Backbone as a printed PyTorch tensor [residue, N CA C, xyz], in Angstrom:
tensor([[[ 91.5780,  80.6430,  94.2670],
         [ 91.0920,  81.1140,  95.5560],
         [ 92.1650,  82.0150,  96.1720]],

        [[ 91.7140,  83.1170,  96.7010],
         [ 92.6240,  84.0720,  97.3390],
         [ 92.8610,  83.6440,  98.7810]],

        [[ 94.1290,  83.4810,  99.1070],
         [ 94.5270,  83.0310, 100.4350],
         [ 95.0550,  84.1990, 101.2600]],

        [[ 95.0370,  84.0970, 102.5810],
         [ 95.6370,  85.1570, 103.4000],
         [ 97.1690,  85.0890, 103.2960]],

        [[ 97.7860,  86.2380, 103.3210],
         [ 99.2480,  86.3210, 103.3080],
         [ 99.7330,  86.3790, 104.7460]],

        [[100.6870,  85.5320, 105.0460],
         [101.2340,  85.4490, 106.4070],
         [102.1250,  86.6510, 106.6820]],

        [[101.8710,  87.2960, 107.7990],
         [102.5730,  88.5300, 108.1680],
         [103.8510,  88.2490, 108.9370]],

        [[104.7070,  89.2370, 108.9300],
         [105.9290,  89.2200, 109.7290],
         [105.5870,  88.7250, 111.1340]],

        [[106.4090,  87.8140, 111.6480],
         [106.1560,  87.2510, 112.9660],
         [105.6650,  85.8170, 112.9070]],

        [[105.1450,  85.4120, 111.7580],
         [104.7000,  84.0220, 111.5940],
         [105.9380,  83.1250, 111.4720]],

        [[106.0150,  82.0620, 112.2670],
         [107.1920,  81.1750, 112.2390],
         [107.5130,  80.5770, 110.8660]],

        [[106.5010,  80.3160, 110.0390],
         [106.7290,  79.7100, 108.7240],
         [107.6340,  80.5930, 107.8500]],

        [[107.6490,  81.8880, 108.1040],
         [108.4840,  82.7940, 107.3110],
         [109.9660,  82.6720, 107.6560]],

        [[110.2810,  82.0170, 108.7580],
         [111.6790,  81.8860, 109.2030],
         [112.2370,  80.4810, 108.9950]],

        [[111.4160,  79.5910, 108.4270],
         [111.8590,  78.2100, 108.2130],
         [112.2370,  77.9900, 106.7560]],

        [[113.3590,  77.3070, 106.5040],
         [113.6450,  76.9210, 105.1170],
         [112.5610,  75.9720, 104.6140]],

        [[112.1520,  76.1500, 103.3710],
         [111.1040,  75.3140, 102.7990],
         [111.5920,  73.9220, 102.4510]],

        [[110.6610,  72.9880, 102.4220],
         [110.9500,  71.6000, 102.0530],
         [110.8120,  71.4400, 100.5390]],

        [[111.5380,  70.4850, 100.0010],
         [111.4570,  70.1860,  98.5700],
         [110.0160,  69.8200,  98.1950]],

        [[109.6110,  70.2400,  97.0210],
         [108.2990,  69.8930,  96.4850],
         [108.4540,  68.5770,  95.7300]],

        [[107.6150,  67.6050,  96.0470],
         [107.6540,  66.3140,  95.3540],
         [107.0050,  66.4430,  93.9830]],

        [[107.5150,  65.6880,  93.0310],
         [106.9740,  65.7170,  91.6660],
         [105.4890,  65.3630,  91.6520]],

        [[105.1000,  64.4760,  92.5630],
         [103.7020,  64.0550,  92.6300],
         [102.9620,  64.7270,  93.7910]],

        [[103.4220,  65.8950,  94.1860],
         [102.8210,  66.6410,  95.3020],
         [101.3210,  66.8130,  95.0620]],

        [[100.5340,  66.3090,  95.9750],
         [ 99.0820,  66.3970,  95.8360],
         [ 98.6290,  67.8520,  95.8940]],

        [[ 97.8010,  68.2390,  94.9450],
         [ 97.2310,  69.5780,  94.9330],
         [ 98.1680,  70.6760,  94.4710]],

        [[ 99.3050,  70.3230,  93.8600],
         [100.2870,  71.3450,  93.4630],
         [ 99.7150,  72.3300,  92.4490]],

        [[ 98.9910,  71.8210,  91.4690],
         [ 98.4210,  72.6870,  90.4360],
         [ 97.4480,  73.7070,  91.0520]],

        [[ 96.6200,  73.2490,  91.9600],
         [ 95.6560,  74.1300,  92.6350],
         [ 96.3960,  75.1360,  93.5250]],

        [[ 97.4130,  74.6630,  94.2350],
         [ 98.2060,  75.5520,  95.0910],
         [ 98.8190,  76.6850,  94.2750]],

        [[ 99.4180,  76.3460,  93.1370],
         [100.0410,  77.3710,  92.2870],
         [ 98.9840,  78.3400,  91.7670]],

        [[ 97.8450,  77.8370,  91.3320],
         [ 96.7570,  78.7130,  90.8530],
         [ 96.2950,  79.6530,  91.9660]],

        [[ 96.1570,  79.1220,  93.1790],
         [ 95.7540,  79.9580,  94.3180],
         [ 96.8210,  81.0020,  94.6430]],

        [[ 98.0800,  80.6260,  94.4890],
         [ 99.1650,  81.5880,  94.7400],
         [ 99.1200,  82.7320,  93.7240]],

        [[ 98.8680,  82.4130,  92.4420],
         [ 98.7390,  83.4900,  91.4380],
         [ 97.5910,  84.4250,  91.8200]],

        [[ 96.4360,  83.8500,  92.1590],
         [ 95.2790,  84.6670,  92.5500],
         [ 95.6180,  85.5590,  93.7420]],

        [[ 96.2890,  84.9840,  94.7220],
         [ 96.6390,  85.7140,  95.9470],
         [ 97.6150,  86.8370,  95.6480]],

        [[ 98.6380,  86.5370,  94.8450],
         [ 99.6470,  87.5420,  94.5040],
         [ 99.0220,  88.7200,  93.7500]],

        [[ 98.2240,  88.4190,  92.7370],
         [ 97.6090,  89.4930,  91.9580],
         [ 96.6160,  90.2990,  92.7940]],

        [[ 95.8780,  89.6340,  93.6570],
         [ 94.9410,  90.3400,  94.5320],
         [ 95.6720,  91.3480,  95.4250]],

        [[ 96.8890,  90.9970,  95.8310],
         [ 97.6780,  91.8750,  96.7040],
         [ 98.5560,  92.8420,  95.9050]],

        [[ 98.4290,  92.8000,  94.5800],
         [ 99.2020,  93.6560,  93.6820],
         [100.7060,  93.4180,  93.8260]],

        [[101.0720,  92.1380,  93.9620],
         [102.4770,  91.7650,  94.0960],
         [103.0940,  91.3750,  92.7740]],

        [[104.4310,  91.2990,  92.7620],
         [105.1710,  90.8350,  91.5850],
         [105.9130,  89.5290,  91.8990]],

        [[105.7650,  89.0640,  93.1240],
         [106.3610,  87.8040,  93.5360],
         [105.6640,  87.3060,  94.7890]],

        [[105.6250,  85.9780,  94.9550],
         [105.0280,  85.3880,  96.1400],
         [105.6420,  84.0110,  96.3520]],

        [[106.0860,  83.7690,  97.5730],
         [106.6740,  82.4770,  97.9230],
         [105.6960,  81.6810,  98.7770]],

        [[105.7790,  80.3630,  98.6670],
         [104.8770,  79.4780,  99.4070],
         [104.8500,  79.7680, 100.9150]],

        [[105.9900,  80.0610, 101.5660],
         [105.9100,  80.3690, 103.0010],
         [105.0030,  81.5720, 103.3180]],

        [[104.8360,  82.4610, 102.3510],
         [103.9900,  83.6320, 102.5800],
         [102.5080,  83.2890, 102.6390]],

        [[102.1510,  82.0720, 102.2310],
         [100.7620,  81.6200, 102.3840],
         [100.7090,  80.4410, 103.3570]],

        [[101.7640,  80.3150, 104.1630],
         [101.7690,  79.3150, 105.2230],
         [102.2580,  77.9380, 104.8260]],

        [[102.7980,  77.7990, 103.6320],
         [103.2930,  76.4990, 103.1560],
         [104.8190,  76.5080, 103.1510]],

        [[105.4180,  75.6570, 103.9430],
         [106.8720,  75.5950, 104.0330],
         [107.4240,  74.7320, 102.9010]],

        [[107.3410,  75.2810, 101.6820],
         [107.7610,  74.5750, 100.4710],
         [108.7190,  75.4410,  99.6550]],

        [[109.5630,  74.7830,  98.8550],
         [110.5120,  75.4800,  97.9810],
         [109.8080,  75.7890,  96.6470]],

        [[108.9670,  76.7900,  96.6880],
         [108.1420,  77.1730,  95.5490],
         [107.8740,  78.6660,  95.6230]],

        [[108.0650,  79.3450,  94.4940],
         [107.6470,  80.7440,  94.4410],
         [107.2800,  81.1420,  93.0200]],

        [[106.5460,  82.2490,  92.9340],
         [106.0860,  82.8070,  91.6680],
         [106.7200,  84.1730,  91.4490]],

        [[106.9070,  84.5130,  90.1840],
         [107.4330,  85.8210,  89.8220],
         [106.6760,  86.3030,  88.5870]],

        [[106.2330,  87.5550,  88.5970],
         [105.6570,  88.1790,  87.4010],
         [106.1200,  89.6230,  87.3330]],

        [[107.2200,  89.8280,  86.6260],
         [107.7420,  91.1930,  86.4470],
         [107.2680,  91.7950,  85.1230]],

        [[106.4820,  91.0300,  84.3640],
         [105.9220,  91.5720,  83.1230],
         [105.0740,  92.8020,  83.4450]],

        [[104.4540,  92.7970,  84.6150],
         [103.6330,  93.9350,  85.0580],
         [104.4300,  95.2370,  85.0800]],

        [[105.7440,  95.1460,  85.2750],
         [106.5860,  96.3380,  85.3840],
         [106.9260,  96.9480,  84.0230]],

        [[106.6770,  96.1980,  82.9450],
         [106.9890,  96.7030,  81.6070],
         [106.2170,  97.9730,  81.2840]],

        [[104.9940,  98.0910,  81.8190],
         [104.1840,  99.2860,  81.5790],
         [104.8210, 100.5280,  82.1820]],

        [[105.4950, 100.3590,  83.3410],
         [106.1320, 101.4830,  84.0280],
         [107.4820, 101.8430,  83.4270]],

        [[108.1790, 100.8510,  82.8590],
         [109.5320, 101.0680,  82.3650],
         [109.7350, 100.2440,  81.1010]],

        [[109.8560, 100.9330,  79.9730],
         [110.0020, 100.2480,  78.6820],
         [111.3020,  99.4560,  78.5580]],

        [[112.2840,  99.7290,  79.4090],
         [113.5670,  99.0280,  79.3480],
         [113.4990,  97.6400,  79.9960]],

        [[112.4220,  97.3750,  80.7250],
         [112.2950,  96.0900,  81.4250],
         [111.6900,  95.0530,  80.4900]],

        [[112.3250,  93.8830,  80.4410],
         [111.7590,  92.7220,  79.7540],
         [111.4270,  91.7330,  80.8580]],

        [[110.1650,  91.6920,  81.2470],
         [109.7460,  90.9080,  82.3940],
         [109.6210,  89.4170,  82.1250]],

        [[109.4310,  88.6810,  83.2130],
         [109.2100,  87.2350,  83.1500],
         [108.0080,  86.8980,  84.0200]],

        [[107.3290,  85.8220,  83.6570],
         [106.2320,  85.3060,  84.4800],
         [106.4370,  83.8050,  84.5680]],

        [[106.6500,  83.3230,  85.8230],
         [106.9460,  81.9090,  85.9770],
         [106.7970,  81.4410,  87.4090]],

        [[106.5770,  80.1350,  87.5360],
         [106.6270,  79.4670,  88.8320],
         [107.9540,  78.7360,  88.8880]],

        [[108.6570,  78.8530,  90.0120],
         [109.9330,  78.1690,  90.1920],
         [109.7800,  77.1740,  91.3360]],

        [[110.0330,  75.9070,  91.0310],
         [109.8860,  74.8190,  91.9970],
         [111.2680,  74.2550,  92.3130]],

        [[111.5420,  74.0750,  93.5920],
         [112.8180,  73.5340,  94.0690],
         [114.0310,  74.2470,  93.4480]],

        [[114.0320,  75.5790,  93.4590],
         [115.1430,  76.2940,  92.8360],
         [116.4270,  76.2420,  93.6700]],

        [[117.5340,  76.3720,  92.9640],
         [118.8450,  76.5030,  93.5890],
         [119.6040,  77.5780,  92.8310]],

        [[119.9940,  78.6340,  93.5300],
         [120.8290,  79.6440,  92.8880],
         [122.2350,  79.0690,  92.7890]],

        [[122.7340,  78.9760,  91.5660],
         [124.0450,  78.4030,  91.2970],
         [125.1290,  79.4740,  91.4050]],

        [[124.7840,  80.6760,  90.9460],
         [125.7860,  81.7430,  90.9220],
         [125.1060,  83.1020,  91.0120]],

        [[125.7320,  84.0070,  91.7510],
         [125.3470,  85.4140,  91.7730],
         [126.5960,  86.1780,  91.3670]],

        [[126.4450,  87.1310,  90.4550],
         [127.6310,  87.8360,  89.9810],
         [127.3510,  89.3150,  89.7580]],

        [[128.4380,  90.0590,  89.6150],
         [128.3660,  91.4950,  89.4080],
         [128.5120,  92.2430,  90.7120]],

        [[128.7320,  93.5350,  90.5860],
         [128.8860,  94.3840,  91.7670],
         [127.5220,  94.6670,  92.3800]],

        [[127.4110,  94.4870,  93.6890],
         [126.1320,  94.6770,  94.3690],
         [125.5550,  96.0560,  94.0850]],

        [[124.2420,  96.0810,  93.8870],
         [123.5170,  97.3230,  93.6360],
         [122.4060,  97.4590,  94.6620]],

        [[122.0980,  98.6980,  95.0020],
         [121.0350,  98.9810,  95.9610],
         [119.7290,  99.2630,  95.2260]],

        [[118.6350,  98.8000,  95.8180],
         [117.3030,  99.0400,  95.2590],
         [116.3170,  98.9510,  96.4100]],

        [[115.3110,  99.8060,  96.3930],
         [114.3270,  99.7960,  97.4690],
         [113.3520,  98.6330,  97.2710]],

        [[113.2860,  97.7590,  98.2800],
         [112.4010,  96.6000,  98.2300],
         [111.3080,  96.7090,  99.2810]],

        [[110.2270,  96.0050,  99.0190],
         [109.1430,  95.8570,  99.9680],
         [108.7140,  94.3990,  99.9460]],

        [[107.7080,  94.0550, 100.7350],
         [107.2890,  92.6600, 100.8310],
         [105.8230,  92.6000, 101.2520]],

        [[105.0570,  91.7150, 100.6250],
         [103.6450,  91.5770, 100.9700],
         [103.4500,  91.1190, 102.4100]],

        [[104.4220,  90.4030, 102.9770],
         [104.3300,  89.9500, 104.3660],
         [104.7060,  91.0310, 105.3690]],

        [[105.2540,  92.1340, 104.8530],
         [105.7070,  93.2320, 105.7230],
         [105.1850,  94.5400, 105.1350]],

        [[103.8610,  94.7520, 105.1660],
         [103.2880,  95.9410, 104.5210],
         [103.7890,  97.2440, 105.1390]],

        [[103.8590,  98.2620, 104.2970],
         [104.2100,  99.6330, 104.7110],
         [105.6650,  99.7990, 105.1210]],

        [[106.5010,  98.8030, 104.8730],
         [107.9310,  98.9550, 105.1680],
         [108.7030,  98.6830, 103.8860]],

        [[109.5830,  99.6030, 103.5760],
         [110.4570,  99.4720, 102.4060],
         [111.8640,  99.8110, 102.8570]],

        [[112.8300,  99.3320, 102.1070],
         [114.2060,  99.6490, 102.4520],
         [115.1660,  99.2570, 101.3510]],

        [[116.3050,  99.9430, 101.3270],
         [117.3340,  99.6750, 100.3270],
         [118.0700,  98.3830, 100.6560]],

        [[118.1000,  97.4890,  99.6750],
         [118.7530,  96.1940,  99.8210],
         [119.8090,  96.0700,  98.7210]],

        [[120.9970,  95.6420,  99.1090],
         [122.0680,  95.4130,  98.1460],
         [122.0280,  93.9630,  97.6880]],

        [[122.0200,  93.7740,  96.3700],
         [122.0430,  92.4340,  95.7790],
         [122.9150,  92.4790,  94.5270]],

        [[123.4680,  91.3240,  94.1680],
         [124.2170,  91.2330,  92.9290],
         [123.2340,  91.2380,  91.7660]],

        [[123.5990,  91.8760,  90.6450],
         [122.6360,  92.1050,  89.5650],
         [122.3590,  90.9310,  88.6370]],

        [[123.1580,  89.8700,  88.7090],
         [122.9740,  88.7440,  87.7990],
         [123.0120,  87.4320,  88.5830]],

        [[122.1010,  86.5320,  88.2240],
         [122.0810,  85.2070,  88.8690],
         [121.9330,  84.1200,  87.8140]],

        [[122.3860,  82.9440,  88.1750],
         [122.1240,  81.7320,  87.4070],
         [121.4080,  80.7940,  88.3660]],

        [[120.2860,  80.2480,  87.9250],
         [119.4490,  79.4560,  88.8220],
         [118.9740,  78.1750,  88.1290]],

        [[118.9240,  77.1210,  88.8990],
         [118.4220,  75.8370,  88.4560],
         [117.0580,  75.6490,  89.1100]],

        [[116.0360,  75.2500,  88.3420],
         [114.6890,  75.0930,  88.9090],
         [113.8520,  74.1820,  88.0230]],

        [[112.7060,  73.8000,  88.5520],
         [111.7100,  73.0440,  87.7990],
         [110.5060,  73.9450,  87.5670]],

        [[109.8830,  73.7920,  86.3940],
         [108.6680,  74.5510,  86.1190],
         [107.4580,  73.7560,  86.6030]],

        [[106.2720,  74.2410,  86.2900],
         [105.0350,  73.6080,  86.7640],
         [104.8320,  72.1850,  86.2200]],

        [[105.4800,  71.8760,  85.0960],
         [105.4030,  70.5340,  84.5170],
         [106.5770,  69.6610,  84.9640]],

        [[107.3350,  70.1500,  85.9260],
         [108.5350,  69.4970,  86.4550],
         [109.5910,  69.2660,  85.3810]],

        [[109.6680,  70.2240,  84.4340],
         [110.7660,  70.2530,  83.4790],
         [111.8870,  71.0510,  84.1220]],

        [[113.1020,  70.5310,  84.0450],
         [114.2610,  71.1650,  84.6560],
         [114.7880,  72.2770,  83.7500]],

        [[115.1480,  73.4140,  84.3700],
         [115.6920,  74.5600,  83.6370],
         [116.9220,  75.0820,  84.3680]],

        [[117.8480,  75.6010,  83.6120],
         [118.9560,  76.3780,  84.1630],
         [118.9960,  77.6570,  83.3550]],

        [[118.7410,  78.7920,  84.0370],
         [118.6530,  80.0670,  83.3260],
         [119.3860,  81.1540,  84.0820]],

        [[119.7420,  82.1930,  83.3320],
         [120.3560,  83.3830,  83.9240],
         [119.3610,  84.5220,  83.8650]],

        [[119.3810,  85.3460,  84.8870],
         [118.5150,  86.5190,  84.9580],
         [119.3450,  87.6990,  85.4370]],

        [[118.9340,  88.8850,  85.0330],
         [119.6340,  90.0780,  85.5030],
         [118.6160,  91.1810,  85.7820]],

        [[119.1230,  92.2560,  86.3750],
         [118.2870,  93.4070,  86.6560],
         [117.1590,  93.0960,  87.6240]],

        [[115.9810,  93.6570,  87.3470],
         [114.8480,  93.5210,  88.2550],
         [114.3970,  92.0580,  88.3460]],

        [[114.5220,  91.3030,  87.2580],
         [114.1370,  89.8820,  87.3030],
         [114.9980,  89.1300,  88.3110]],

        [[116.3070,  89.3750,  88.2740],
         [117.2110,  88.7220,  89.2280],
         [116.8760,  89.1450,  90.6520]],

        [[116.5970,  90.4180,  90.8510],
         [116.3040,  90.9380,  92.1930],
         [115.0410,  90.2910,  92.7620]],

        [[113.9740,  90.2290,  91.9940],
         [112.7240,  89.6470,  92.4840],
         [112.9230,  88.1620,  92.7740]],

        [[113.6410,  87.4720,  91.9080],
         [113.9130,  86.0410,  92.1410],
         [114.7320,  85.8780,  93.4230]],

        [[115.7480,  86.7080,  93.6330],
         [116.5610,  86.6220,  94.8490],
         [115.7110,  86.8870,  96.0910]],

        [[114.8150,  87.8740,  96.0110],
         [113.9410,  88.2070,  97.1430],
         [113.0580,  87.0030,  97.4920]],

        [[112.4250,  86.4170,  96.4790],
         [111.5430,  85.2720,  96.7210],
         [112.3480,  84.0410,  97.1530]],

        [[113.5310,  83.8780,  96.5990],
         [114.4050,  82.7730,  96.9860],
         [114.7520,  82.8810,  98.4740]],

        [[115.0090,  84.0970,  98.9280],
         [115.2770,  84.3030, 100.3620],
         [114.1190,  83.7690, 101.1990]],

        [[112.8870,  83.9880, 100.7370],
         [111.7190,  83.4860, 101.4810],
         [111.7740,  81.9760, 101.6730]],

        [[112.1280,  81.2400, 100.6280],
         [112.1470,  79.7760, 100.7660],
         [113.3600,  79.2980, 101.5700]],

        [[114.2760,  80.2240, 101.8440],
         [115.4230,  79.9240, 102.7110],
         [115.1570,  80.3640, 104.1500]],

        [[113.9770,  80.9530, 104.4000],
         [113.6200,  81.4120, 105.7410],
         [114.1920,  82.7780, 106.0840]],

        [[114.4730,  83.5830, 105.0540],
         [115.0560,  84.9140, 105.2620],
         [114.1140,  85.9910, 104.7540]],

        [[114.1740,  87.1600, 105.3700],
         [113.3570,  88.3080, 104.9650],
         [114.2580,  89.4660, 104.5460]],

        [[113.7400,  90.3300, 103.6720],
         [114.5640,  91.4270, 103.1800],
         [115.0240,  92.3560, 104.2990]],

        [[114.2690,  92.4150, 105.3870],
         [114.6320,  93.3030, 106.4980],
         [115.9650,  92.9150, 107.1270]],

        [[116.3650,  91.6550, 106.9890],
         [117.6520,  91.2070, 107.5190],
         [118.8120,  91.7950, 106.7360]],

        [[118.5670,  92.2480, 105.5210],
         [119.6190,  92.7830, 104.6590],
         [119.7250,  94.3070, 104.7350]],

        [[118.8880,  94.9150, 105.5520],
         [118.9260,  96.3720, 105.6860],
         [120.1100,  96.8080, 106.5440]],

        [[120.5130,  98.0470, 106.3580],
         [121.6080,  98.5900, 107.1620],
         [121.1470,  98.7040, 108.6170]],

        [[122.0890,  98.6180, 109.5690],
         [121.7370,  98.6320, 111.0020],
         [120.8630,  99.8140, 111.4320]],

        [[121.1350, 101.0070, 110.9410],
         [120.3250, 102.1710, 111.3200],
         [118.8840, 101.9870, 110.8520]],

        [[118.7050, 101.5470, 109.6070],
         [117.3550, 101.3320, 109.0730],
         [116.6210, 100.2520, 109.8800]],

        [[117.3460,  99.2070, 110.2690],
         [116.7410,  98.1410, 111.0820],
         [116.2200,  98.7020, 112.4020]],

        [[117.0050,  99.5760, 113.0210],
         [116.5520, 100.1780, 114.2930],
         [115.3290, 101.0640, 114.0780]],

        [[115.3190, 101.7910, 112.9580],
         [114.2060, 102.7030, 112.6890],
         [112.8780, 101.9750, 112.4420]],

        [[112.9430, 100.7600, 111.9300],
         [111.6940, 100.0370, 111.6270],
         [111.3060,  99.0320, 112.7030]],

        [[112.1110,  98.9010, 113.7380],
         [111.8680,  97.8890, 114.7650],
         [110.4560,  97.9860, 115.3580]],

        [[110.0220,  99.1750, 115.6910],
         [108.6930,  99.3710, 116.2860],
         [107.5810,  99.0020, 115.2880]],

        [[107.7800,  99.3760, 114.0160],
         [106.7860,  99.0350, 112.9920],
         [106.6810,  97.5190, 112.8200]],

        [[107.8170,  96.8370, 112.8680],
         [107.8050,  95.3780, 112.7400],
         [107.0440,  94.7370, 113.9050]],

        [[107.2440,  95.2550, 115.0920],
         [106.5190,  94.7360, 116.2610],
         [105.0160,  94.9570, 116.1030]],

        [[104.6400,  96.1020, 115.5340],
         [103.2220,  96.3730, 115.2940],
         [102.6300,  95.3840, 114.2940]],

        [[103.3750,  95.0880, 113.2320],
         [102.9070,  94.1240, 112.2350],
         [102.7150,  92.7640, 112.8970]],

        [[103.6740,  92.3700, 113.7160],
         [103.6140,  91.0900, 114.4170],
         [102.3270,  90.9820, 115.2290]],

        [[101.8800,  92.1130, 115.8060],
         [100.6840,  92.1360, 116.6460],
         [ 99.4000,  92.3610, 115.8410]],

        [[ 99.5390,  92.4800, 114.5120],
         [ 98.3590,  92.6770, 113.6790],
         [ 97.9130,  94.1200, 113.5610]],

        [[ 98.7620,  95.0350, 113.9860],
         [ 98.4170,  96.4600, 113.9290],
         [ 98.9840,  97.0790, 112.6550]],

        [[ 98.4060,  96.6710, 111.5300],
         [ 98.8210,  97.1860, 110.2330],
         [ 97.6340,  97.0720, 109.2860]],

        [[ 97.6020,  97.9610, 108.3260],
         [ 96.5090,  97.9490, 107.3580],
         [ 97.0610,  97.5280, 105.9990]],

        [[ 96.3760,  96.5810, 105.3740],
         [ 96.7520,  96.1470, 104.0280],
         [ 95.4780,  95.9920, 103.2150]],

        [[ 95.6040,  96.1060, 101.9040],
         [ 94.4480,  95.9730, 101.0110],
         [ 94.1480,  94.5200, 100.6720]],

        [[ 94.7070,  93.6000, 101.4260],
         [ 94.5130,  92.1750, 101.1980],
         [ 94.4640,  91.4690, 102.5470]],

        [[ 93.9110,  90.2520, 102.5410],
         [ 93.7930,  89.4750, 103.7840],
         [ 95.1650,  89.0440, 104.2700]],

        [[ 95.3390,  89.1450, 105.5850],
         [ 96.6010,  88.7230, 106.1980],
         [ 96.3250,  87.8080, 107.3740]],

        [[ 97.2920,  86.9840, 107.6940],
         [ 97.2230,  86.1390, 108.8760],
         [ 98.3970,  86.5480, 109.7610]],

        [[ 98.0690,  86.8860, 111.0110],
         [ 99.0720,  87.3820, 111.9490],
         [ 99.4340,  86.3260, 112.9740]],

        [[100.6100,  86.5020, 113.5610],
         [101.0590,  85.5930, 114.6340],
         [100.1130,  85.7460, 115.8210]],

        [[ 99.8700,  84.6440, 116.5020],
         [ 98.9640,  84.7120, 117.6530],
         [ 99.7130,  84.4700, 118.9420]]])
C-alpha cells in the first residue's frame, strides 16, 4: 500500500526514532508498504519517520542507479536498528534531495566510507562497510532516524536562499508526484 510521505515541518521528522522490536507487530507489512511508497515516489531511500513512524528503520535501493552509471554497484536492503560505527575518508560534496522536501536540492559534505551495524528483515545481525553513493544514501537515511534533515548540513548562504521555499513546503504549498502529508 502506498502511504503519504510526511513533508518538511512534520514533528516526526525531527524526533530520533525508537528501536524496532524483534516481534514488532506488522513489521513485514510496514516494510512492504515502505517499498511501495518509495518506488511510487521514485526514491532511492526512505526512512520510517518519512511515513510518520518514529522508528529506527529505513530502506535503500541504489541498484536503480546502475542504469545511469555503470561504475555504481548498488544495494537493495532494509536496515533495522542501525548504528554507524565509523565514518572515514575526506568529506566529499554531492547534491542531495529528499522526498520529504520536494524541489529542494543542495550540496552536502559527507565522508565517503562508513561501517554500519544493523539487522535485516529477518533480524539477522550484520556489520558491513559501504562507500560512494551507497554510503551517502545510507548516511542520508540514517540522519532521518536521528531526527536530522539534509538541509541542516547545507552551507549558511544556501540555507538562507531556501528558507522561503521550506516555509512554503511546511504550509503545503508544493507540488509532488506522490501523496504527501503536511503539518497542520
